[in-house]
Every structure is written in structure tokens, then in C-alpha cells.
Short mmCIF file of N, CA and C in Angstrom, two decimals:
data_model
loop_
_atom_site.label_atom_id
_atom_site.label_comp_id
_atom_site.label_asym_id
_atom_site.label_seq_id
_atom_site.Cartn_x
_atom_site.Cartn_y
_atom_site.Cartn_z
N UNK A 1 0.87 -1.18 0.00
CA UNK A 1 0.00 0.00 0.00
C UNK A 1 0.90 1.23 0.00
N UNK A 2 0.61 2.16 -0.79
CA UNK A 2 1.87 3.38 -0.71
C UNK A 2 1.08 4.72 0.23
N UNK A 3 1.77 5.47 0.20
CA UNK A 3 1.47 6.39 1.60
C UNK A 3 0.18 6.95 0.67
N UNK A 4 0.06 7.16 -0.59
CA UNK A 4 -1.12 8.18 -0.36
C UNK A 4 -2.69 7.44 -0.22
N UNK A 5 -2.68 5.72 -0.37
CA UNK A 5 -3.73 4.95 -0.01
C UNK A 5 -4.08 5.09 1.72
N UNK A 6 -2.35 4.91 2.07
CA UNK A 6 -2.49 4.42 3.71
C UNK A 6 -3.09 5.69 4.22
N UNK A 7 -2.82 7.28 3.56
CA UNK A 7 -3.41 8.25 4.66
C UNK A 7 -5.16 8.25 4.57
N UNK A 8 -5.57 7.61 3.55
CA UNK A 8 -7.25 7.71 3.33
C UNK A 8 -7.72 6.50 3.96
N UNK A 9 -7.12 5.12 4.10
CA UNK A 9 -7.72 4.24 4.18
C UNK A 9 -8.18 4.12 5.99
N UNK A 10 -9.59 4.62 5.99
CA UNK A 10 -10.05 4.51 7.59
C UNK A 10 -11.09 3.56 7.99
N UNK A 11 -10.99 3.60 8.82
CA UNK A 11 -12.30 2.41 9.32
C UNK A 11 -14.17 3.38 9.27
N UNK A 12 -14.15 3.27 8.59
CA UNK A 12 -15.55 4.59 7.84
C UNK A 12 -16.54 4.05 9.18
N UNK A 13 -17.02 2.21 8.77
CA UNK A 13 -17.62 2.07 9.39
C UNK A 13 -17.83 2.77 11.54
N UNK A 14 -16.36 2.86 11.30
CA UNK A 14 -16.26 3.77 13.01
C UNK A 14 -16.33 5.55 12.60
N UNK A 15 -16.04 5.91 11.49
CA UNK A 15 -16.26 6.73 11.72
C UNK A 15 -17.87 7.86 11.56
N UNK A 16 -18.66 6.67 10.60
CA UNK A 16 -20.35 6.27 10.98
C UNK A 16 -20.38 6.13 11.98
N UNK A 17 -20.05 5.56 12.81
CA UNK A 17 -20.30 5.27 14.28
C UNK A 17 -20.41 6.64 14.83
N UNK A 18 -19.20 7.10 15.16
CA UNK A 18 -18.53 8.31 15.84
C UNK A 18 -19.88 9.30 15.52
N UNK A 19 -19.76 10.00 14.22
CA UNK A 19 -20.66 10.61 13.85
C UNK A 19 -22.42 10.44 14.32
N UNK A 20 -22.97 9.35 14.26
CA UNK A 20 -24.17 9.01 14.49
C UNK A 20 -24.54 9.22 16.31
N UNK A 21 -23.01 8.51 17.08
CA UNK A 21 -23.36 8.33 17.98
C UNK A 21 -23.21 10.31 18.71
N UNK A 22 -21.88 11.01 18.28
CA UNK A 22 -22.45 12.20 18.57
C UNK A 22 -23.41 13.03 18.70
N UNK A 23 -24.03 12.61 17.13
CA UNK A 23 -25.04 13.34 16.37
C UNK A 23 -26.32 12.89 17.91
N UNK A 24 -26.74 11.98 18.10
CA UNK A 24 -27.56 11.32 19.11
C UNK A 24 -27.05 11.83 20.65
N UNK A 25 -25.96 12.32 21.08
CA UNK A 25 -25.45 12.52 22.39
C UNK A 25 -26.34 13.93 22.26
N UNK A 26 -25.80 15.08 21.10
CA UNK A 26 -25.89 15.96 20.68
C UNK A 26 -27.45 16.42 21.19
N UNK A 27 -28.52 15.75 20.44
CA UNK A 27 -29.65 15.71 20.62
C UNK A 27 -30.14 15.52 22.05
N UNK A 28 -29.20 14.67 22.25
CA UNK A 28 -30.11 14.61 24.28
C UNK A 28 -29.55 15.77 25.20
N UNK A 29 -28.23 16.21 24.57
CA UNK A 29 -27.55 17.00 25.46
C UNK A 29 -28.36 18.71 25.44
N UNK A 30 -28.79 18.71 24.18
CA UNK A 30 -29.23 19.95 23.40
C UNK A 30 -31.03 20.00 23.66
N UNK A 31 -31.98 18.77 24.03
CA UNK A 31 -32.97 18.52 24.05
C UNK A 31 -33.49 18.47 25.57
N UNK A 32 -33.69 16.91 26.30
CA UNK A 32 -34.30 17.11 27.72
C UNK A 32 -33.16 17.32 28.72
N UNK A 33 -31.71 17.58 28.36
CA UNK A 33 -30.97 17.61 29.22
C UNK A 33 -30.88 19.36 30.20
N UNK A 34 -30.44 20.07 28.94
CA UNK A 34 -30.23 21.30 28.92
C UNK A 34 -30.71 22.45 28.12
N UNK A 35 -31.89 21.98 27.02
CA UNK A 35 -32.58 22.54 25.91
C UNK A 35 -33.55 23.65 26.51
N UNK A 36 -34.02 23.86 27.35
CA UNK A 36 -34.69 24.49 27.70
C UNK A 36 -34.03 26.10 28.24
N UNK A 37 -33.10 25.55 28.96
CA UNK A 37 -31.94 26.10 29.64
C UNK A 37 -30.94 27.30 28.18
N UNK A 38 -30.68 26.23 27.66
CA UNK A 38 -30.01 26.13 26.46
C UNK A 38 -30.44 27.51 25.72
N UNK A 39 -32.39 27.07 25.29
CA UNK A 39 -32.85 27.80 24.40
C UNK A 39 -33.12 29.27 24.91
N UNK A 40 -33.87 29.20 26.65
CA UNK A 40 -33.34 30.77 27.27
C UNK A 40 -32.13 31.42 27.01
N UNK A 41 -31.17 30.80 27.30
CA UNK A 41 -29.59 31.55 27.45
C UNK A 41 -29.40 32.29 25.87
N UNK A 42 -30.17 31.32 24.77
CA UNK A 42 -29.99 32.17 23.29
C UNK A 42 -31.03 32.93 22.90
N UNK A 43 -31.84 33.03 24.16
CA UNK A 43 -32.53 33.77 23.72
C UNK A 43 -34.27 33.38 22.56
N UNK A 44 -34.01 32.71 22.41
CA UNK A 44 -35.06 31.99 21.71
C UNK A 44 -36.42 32.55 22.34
N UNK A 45 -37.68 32.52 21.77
CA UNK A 45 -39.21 32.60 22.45
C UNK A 45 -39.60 31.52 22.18
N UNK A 46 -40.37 30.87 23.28
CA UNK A 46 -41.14 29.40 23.74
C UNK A 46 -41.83 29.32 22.78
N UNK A 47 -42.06 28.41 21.96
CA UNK A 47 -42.96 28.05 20.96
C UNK A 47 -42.52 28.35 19.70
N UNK A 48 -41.55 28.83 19.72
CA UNK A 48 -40.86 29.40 17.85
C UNK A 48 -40.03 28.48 17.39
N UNK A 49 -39.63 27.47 17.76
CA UNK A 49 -38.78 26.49 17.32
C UNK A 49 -39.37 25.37 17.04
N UNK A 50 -40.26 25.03 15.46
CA UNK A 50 -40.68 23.52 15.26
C UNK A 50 -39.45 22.74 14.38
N UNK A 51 -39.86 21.87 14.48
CA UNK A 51 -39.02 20.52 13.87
C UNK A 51 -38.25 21.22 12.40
N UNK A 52 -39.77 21.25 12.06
CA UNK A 52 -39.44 21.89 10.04
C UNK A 52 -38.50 22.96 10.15
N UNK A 53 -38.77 24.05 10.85
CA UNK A 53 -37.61 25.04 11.10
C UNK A 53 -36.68 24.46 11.63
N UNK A 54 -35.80 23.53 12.04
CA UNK A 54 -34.69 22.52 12.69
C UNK A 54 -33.86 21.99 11.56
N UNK A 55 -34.29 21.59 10.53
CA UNK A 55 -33.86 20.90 9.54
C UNK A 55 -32.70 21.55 8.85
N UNK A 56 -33.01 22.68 8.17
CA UNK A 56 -31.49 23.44 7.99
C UNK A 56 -30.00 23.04 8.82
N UNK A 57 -30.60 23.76 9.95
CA UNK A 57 -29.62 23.26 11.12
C UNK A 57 -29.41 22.06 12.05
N UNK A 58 -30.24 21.44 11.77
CA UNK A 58 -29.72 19.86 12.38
C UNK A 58 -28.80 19.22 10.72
N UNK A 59 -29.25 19.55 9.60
CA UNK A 59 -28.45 18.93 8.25
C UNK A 59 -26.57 19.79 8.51
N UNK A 60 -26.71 21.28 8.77
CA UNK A 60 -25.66 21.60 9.17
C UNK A 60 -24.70 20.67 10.20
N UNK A 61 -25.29 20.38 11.58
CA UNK A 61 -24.91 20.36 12.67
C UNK A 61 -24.36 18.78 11.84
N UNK A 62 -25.19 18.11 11.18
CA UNK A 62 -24.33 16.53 10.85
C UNK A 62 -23.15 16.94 9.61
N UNK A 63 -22.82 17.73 8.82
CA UNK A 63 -21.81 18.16 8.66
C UNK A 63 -20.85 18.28 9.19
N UNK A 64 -21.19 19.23 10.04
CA UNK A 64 -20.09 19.71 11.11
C UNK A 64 -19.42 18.37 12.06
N UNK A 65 -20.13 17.48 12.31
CA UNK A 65 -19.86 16.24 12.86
C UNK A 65 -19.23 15.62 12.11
N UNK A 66 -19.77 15.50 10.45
CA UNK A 66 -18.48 14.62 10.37
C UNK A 66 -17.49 15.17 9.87
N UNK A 67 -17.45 16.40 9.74
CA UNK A 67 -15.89 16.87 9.17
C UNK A 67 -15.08 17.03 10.35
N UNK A 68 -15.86 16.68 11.58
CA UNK A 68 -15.02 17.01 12.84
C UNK A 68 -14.16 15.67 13.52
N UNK A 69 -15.22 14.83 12.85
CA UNK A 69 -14.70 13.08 13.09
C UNK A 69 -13.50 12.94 11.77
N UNK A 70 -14.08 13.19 10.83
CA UNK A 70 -12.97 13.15 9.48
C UNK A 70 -11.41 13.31 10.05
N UNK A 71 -11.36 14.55 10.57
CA UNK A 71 -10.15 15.37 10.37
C UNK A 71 -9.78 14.98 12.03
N UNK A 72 -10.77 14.25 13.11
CA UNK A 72 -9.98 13.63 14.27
C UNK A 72 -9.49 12.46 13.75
N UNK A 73 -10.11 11.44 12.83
CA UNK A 73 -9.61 10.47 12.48
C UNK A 73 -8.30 10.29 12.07
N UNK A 74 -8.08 11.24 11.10
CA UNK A 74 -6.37 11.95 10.76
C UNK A 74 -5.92 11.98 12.06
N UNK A 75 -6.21 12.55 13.00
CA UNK A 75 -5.12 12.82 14.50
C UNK A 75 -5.45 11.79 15.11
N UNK A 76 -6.47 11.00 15.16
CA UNK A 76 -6.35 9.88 16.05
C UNK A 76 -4.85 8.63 15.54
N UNK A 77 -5.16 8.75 14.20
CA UNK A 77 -4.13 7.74 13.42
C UNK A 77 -2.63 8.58 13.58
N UNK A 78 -2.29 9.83 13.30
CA UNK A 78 -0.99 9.73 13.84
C UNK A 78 -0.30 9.76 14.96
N UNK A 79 -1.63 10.38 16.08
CA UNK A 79 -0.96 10.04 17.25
C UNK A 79 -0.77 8.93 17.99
N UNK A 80 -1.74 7.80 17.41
CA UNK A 80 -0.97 6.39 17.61
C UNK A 80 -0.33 5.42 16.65
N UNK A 81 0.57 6.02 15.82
CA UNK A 81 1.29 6.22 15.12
C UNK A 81 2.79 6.22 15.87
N UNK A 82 2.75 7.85 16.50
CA UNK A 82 3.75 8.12 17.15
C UNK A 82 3.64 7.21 18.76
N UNK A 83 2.38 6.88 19.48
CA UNK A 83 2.90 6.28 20.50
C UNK A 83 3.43 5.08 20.25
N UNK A 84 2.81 3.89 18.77
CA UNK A 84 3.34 2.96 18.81
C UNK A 84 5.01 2.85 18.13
N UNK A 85 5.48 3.86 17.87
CA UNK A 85 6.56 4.60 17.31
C UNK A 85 7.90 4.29 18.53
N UNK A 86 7.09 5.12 19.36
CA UNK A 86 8.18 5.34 21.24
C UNK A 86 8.14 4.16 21.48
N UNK A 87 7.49 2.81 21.53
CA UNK A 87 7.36 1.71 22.11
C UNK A 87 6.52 1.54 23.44
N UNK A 88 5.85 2.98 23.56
CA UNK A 88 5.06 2.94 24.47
C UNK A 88 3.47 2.09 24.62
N UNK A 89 3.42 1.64 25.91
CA UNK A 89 2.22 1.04 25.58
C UNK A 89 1.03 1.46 25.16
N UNK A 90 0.06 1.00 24.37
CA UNK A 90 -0.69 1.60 23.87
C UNK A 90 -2.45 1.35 24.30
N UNK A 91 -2.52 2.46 25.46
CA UNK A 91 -3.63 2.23 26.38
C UNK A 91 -4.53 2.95 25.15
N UNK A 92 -5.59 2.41 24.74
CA UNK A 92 -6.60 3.21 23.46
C UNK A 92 -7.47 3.98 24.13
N UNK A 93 -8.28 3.62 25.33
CA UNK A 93 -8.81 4.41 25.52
C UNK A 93 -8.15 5.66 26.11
N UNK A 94 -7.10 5.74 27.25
CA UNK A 94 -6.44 6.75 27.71
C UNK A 94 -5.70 7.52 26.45
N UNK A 95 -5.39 6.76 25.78
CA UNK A 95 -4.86 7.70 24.10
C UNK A 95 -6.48 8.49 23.67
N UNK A 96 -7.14 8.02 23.53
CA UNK A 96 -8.70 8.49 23.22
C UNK A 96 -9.62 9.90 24.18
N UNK A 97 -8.92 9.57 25.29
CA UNK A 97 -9.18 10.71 26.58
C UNK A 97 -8.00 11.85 26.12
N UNK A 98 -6.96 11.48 25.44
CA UNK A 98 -6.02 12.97 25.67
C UNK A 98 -6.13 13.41 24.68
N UNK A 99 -6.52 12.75 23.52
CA UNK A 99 -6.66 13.35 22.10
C UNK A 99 -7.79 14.45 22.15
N UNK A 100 -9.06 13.85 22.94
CA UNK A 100 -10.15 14.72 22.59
C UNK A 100 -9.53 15.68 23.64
N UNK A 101 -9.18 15.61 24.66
CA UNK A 101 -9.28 16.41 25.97
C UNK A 101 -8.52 18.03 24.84
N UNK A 102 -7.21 17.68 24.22
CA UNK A 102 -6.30 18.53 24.04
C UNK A 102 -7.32 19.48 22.42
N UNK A 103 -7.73 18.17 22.23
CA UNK A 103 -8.61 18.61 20.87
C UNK A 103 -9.78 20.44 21.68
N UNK A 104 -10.07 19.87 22.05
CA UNK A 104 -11.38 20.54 23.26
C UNK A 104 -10.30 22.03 23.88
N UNK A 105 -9.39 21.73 24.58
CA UNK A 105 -8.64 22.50 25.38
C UNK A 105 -8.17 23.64 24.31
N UNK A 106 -7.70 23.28 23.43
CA UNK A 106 -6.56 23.66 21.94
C UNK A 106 -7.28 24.06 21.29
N UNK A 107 -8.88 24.07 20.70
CA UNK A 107 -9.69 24.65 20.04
C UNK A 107 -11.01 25.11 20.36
N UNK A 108 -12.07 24.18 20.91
CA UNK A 108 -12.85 24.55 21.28
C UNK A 108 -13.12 25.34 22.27
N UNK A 109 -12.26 25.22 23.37
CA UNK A 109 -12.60 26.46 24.54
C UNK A 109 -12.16 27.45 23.96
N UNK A 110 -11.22 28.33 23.39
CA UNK A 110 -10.82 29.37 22.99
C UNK A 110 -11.95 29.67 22.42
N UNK A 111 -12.18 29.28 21.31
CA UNK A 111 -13.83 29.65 20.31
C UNK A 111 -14.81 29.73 21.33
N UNK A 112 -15.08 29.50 22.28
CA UNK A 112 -16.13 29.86 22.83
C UNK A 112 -16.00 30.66 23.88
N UNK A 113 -14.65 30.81 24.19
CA UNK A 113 -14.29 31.79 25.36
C UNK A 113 -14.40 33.41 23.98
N UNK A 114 -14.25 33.06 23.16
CA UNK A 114 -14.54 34.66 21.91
C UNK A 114 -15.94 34.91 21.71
N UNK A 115 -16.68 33.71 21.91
CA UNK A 115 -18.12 34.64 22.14
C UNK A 115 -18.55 34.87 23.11
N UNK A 116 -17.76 34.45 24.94
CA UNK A 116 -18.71 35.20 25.43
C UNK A 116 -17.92 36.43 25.00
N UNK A 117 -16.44 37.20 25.09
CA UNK A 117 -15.93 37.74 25.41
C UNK A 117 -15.91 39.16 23.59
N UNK A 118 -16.69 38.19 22.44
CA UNK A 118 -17.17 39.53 21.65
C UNK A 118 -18.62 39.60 20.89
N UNK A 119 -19.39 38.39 21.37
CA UNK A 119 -20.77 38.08 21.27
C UNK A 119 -21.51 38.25 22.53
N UNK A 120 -21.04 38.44 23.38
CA UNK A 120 -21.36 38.69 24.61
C UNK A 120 -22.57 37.93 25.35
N UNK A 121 -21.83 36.36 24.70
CA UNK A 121 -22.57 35.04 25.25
C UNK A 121 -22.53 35.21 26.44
N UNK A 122 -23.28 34.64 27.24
CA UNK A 122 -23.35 34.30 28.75
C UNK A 122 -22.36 33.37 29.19
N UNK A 123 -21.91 33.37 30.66
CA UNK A 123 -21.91 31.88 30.85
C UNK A 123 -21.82 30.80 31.46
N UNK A 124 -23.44 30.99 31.13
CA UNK A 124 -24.03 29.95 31.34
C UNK A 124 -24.11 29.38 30.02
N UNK A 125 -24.57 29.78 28.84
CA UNK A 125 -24.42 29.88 27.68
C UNK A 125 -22.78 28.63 27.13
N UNK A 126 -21.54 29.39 27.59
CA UNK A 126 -20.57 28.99 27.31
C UNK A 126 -20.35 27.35 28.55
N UNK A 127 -21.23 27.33 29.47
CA UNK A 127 -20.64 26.32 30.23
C UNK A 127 -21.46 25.31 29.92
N UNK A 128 -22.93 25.36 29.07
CA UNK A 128 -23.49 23.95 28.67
C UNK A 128 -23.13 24.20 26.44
N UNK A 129 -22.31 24.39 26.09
CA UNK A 129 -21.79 24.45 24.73
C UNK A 129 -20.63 23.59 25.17
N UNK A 130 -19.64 24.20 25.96
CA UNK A 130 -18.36 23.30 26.00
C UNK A 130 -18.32 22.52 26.77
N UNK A 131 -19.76 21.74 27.79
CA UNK A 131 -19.36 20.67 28.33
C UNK A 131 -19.85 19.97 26.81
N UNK A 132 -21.32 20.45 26.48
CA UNK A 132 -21.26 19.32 25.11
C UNK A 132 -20.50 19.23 24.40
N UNK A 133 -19.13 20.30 23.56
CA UNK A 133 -18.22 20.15 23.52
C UNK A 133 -17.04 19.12 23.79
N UNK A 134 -16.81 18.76 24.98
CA UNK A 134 -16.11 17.78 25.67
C UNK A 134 -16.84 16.41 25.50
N UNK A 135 -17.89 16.31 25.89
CA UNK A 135 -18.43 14.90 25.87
C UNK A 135 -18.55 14.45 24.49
N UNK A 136 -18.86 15.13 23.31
CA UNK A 136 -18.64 15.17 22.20
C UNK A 136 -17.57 14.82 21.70
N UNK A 137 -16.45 15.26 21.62
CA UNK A 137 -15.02 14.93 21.53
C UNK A 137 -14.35 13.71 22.25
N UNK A 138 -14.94 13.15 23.31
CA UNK A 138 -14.73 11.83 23.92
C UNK A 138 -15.02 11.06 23.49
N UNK A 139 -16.67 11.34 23.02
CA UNK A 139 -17.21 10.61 22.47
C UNK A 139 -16.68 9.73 20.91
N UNK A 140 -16.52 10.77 20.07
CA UNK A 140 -15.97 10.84 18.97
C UNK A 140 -14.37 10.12 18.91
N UNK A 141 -13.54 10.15 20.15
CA UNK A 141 -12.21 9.92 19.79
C UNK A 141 -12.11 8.59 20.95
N UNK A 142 -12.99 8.51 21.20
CA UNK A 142 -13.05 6.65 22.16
C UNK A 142 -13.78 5.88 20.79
N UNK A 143 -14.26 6.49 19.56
CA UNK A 143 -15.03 5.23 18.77
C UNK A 143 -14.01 5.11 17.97
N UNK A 144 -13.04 6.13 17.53
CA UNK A 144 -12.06 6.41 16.71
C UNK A 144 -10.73 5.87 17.23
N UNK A 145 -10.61 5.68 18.46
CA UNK A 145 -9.71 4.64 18.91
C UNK A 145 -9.70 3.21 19.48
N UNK A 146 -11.05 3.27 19.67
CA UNK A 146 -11.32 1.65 20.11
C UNK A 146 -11.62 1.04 18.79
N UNK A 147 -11.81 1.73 17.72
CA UNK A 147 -12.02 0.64 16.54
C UNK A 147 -11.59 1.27 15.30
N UNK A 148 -9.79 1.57 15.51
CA UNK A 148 -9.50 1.84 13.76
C UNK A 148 -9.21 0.64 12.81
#
């Protein structure tokens, strides 16, 4: 296999996984968990949000999922790459906890620390986005390492 097969060739079926199973965390986290909560903090009015109006942005939001699994899949594969490289042992899930953790730490909090700080998000706002954030990214990089 020459390098430009080996950098495409992924386990899709996990990264269907990854994607679906976010996409579904997403929904509970965003729905009876914190949705209510959620939809005050943005401001929303009770009753203006049906399904049909959702669709735009739930078709977005599975985009965004999988170009977010896509391009972890790339970092999941070289960073155990490089641990099996060192000869270090190769704990998947604890490799799976630091990938997303740093993923989360390294990008996502910054981006959301800029809207409260020039959108003038709340936050409360910013503290149920980046826990879904985090659980999201766990989520995503424990399916992406327990099954490349």
C-alpha cells in the first residue's frame, strides 16, 4: 500500500459510528438535558422552534460532525502512530481521553471563550456548549480509537 492509499484508508464504518453516535449525544444534550436552559440563554421565544424550522440546522450540525470526526480520524491515526513509534504502551482508551481532551482544550474552549468575550454570550451559555463540547469529543475519539 503506498502512503497516499495508507493516509485515506479509515475504518468509515467507526467513523459512521462516531458521527451518528455524537449526532444522538448531541440531541439529548441539546434537548431534555439542557434545551430548555439552552434555548433561554440564546434567547429563543417558547414556541418558535418547530421541527421543520430545525432541519437546515440539524443537516448543518451533521456536517459539522463529520468533518469534525474526518479530520480527528487523521489525528487519532498519527498520534498512535507516534505512541506505537516510542514503544510505548498503547492504552486506546487513555490515548482516546487525551486526544479529545487537548482537541477541546486547543480549540474549542478558545472559540467559545470569543463569544462570550465579543458576542457577549453568557456563561451559562458557554458552560453547557463546551461541556457538550467535551463529551462530544470523547465521544468521537473513544469510537475512533477503540475501533481503527
Amino acid at each position: 500500500m503506498n502512503m497516499l492509499e495508507n493516509q485515506f484508508s479509515f475504518n468509515w464504518l467507526a467513523i459512521i459510528a462516531a458521527v451518528l453516535m455524537a449526532f444522538i449525544f448531541g440531541s439529548v444534550w441539546y434537548g431534555p438535558l439542557f434545551g430548555k436552559l439552552w434555548a433561554k440563554e440564546m434567547g429563543f421565544k417558547k414556541g418558535k422552534i418547530t421541527f421543520k424550522k430545525m432541519i437546515p440546522s440539524l443537516s448543518l450540525q451533521l456536517v459539522q460532525t463529520f468533518l469534525t470526526t474526518y479530520v480527528l480520524a487523521h489525528m487519532v491515526r498519527f498520534w498512535l502512530q507516534l505512541i506505537h513509534a516510542s514503544n510505548q504502551e498503547d492504552f486506546l482508551c487513555y490515548n482516546g481521553l487525551i486526544i479529545g481532551f487537548l482537541t477541546w482544550v486547543g480549540f474549542y474552549v478558545p472559540m467559545q471563550l470569543g463569544k462570550v468575550a465579543w458576542e457577549q454570550k453568557s456563561w451559562k451559555l458557554f458552560s453547557i456548549n463546551i461541556g457538550q463540547d467535551f463529551f462530544t469529543l470523547q465521544i468521537i475519539c473513544q469510537i475512533l480509537t477503540q475501533f481503527r
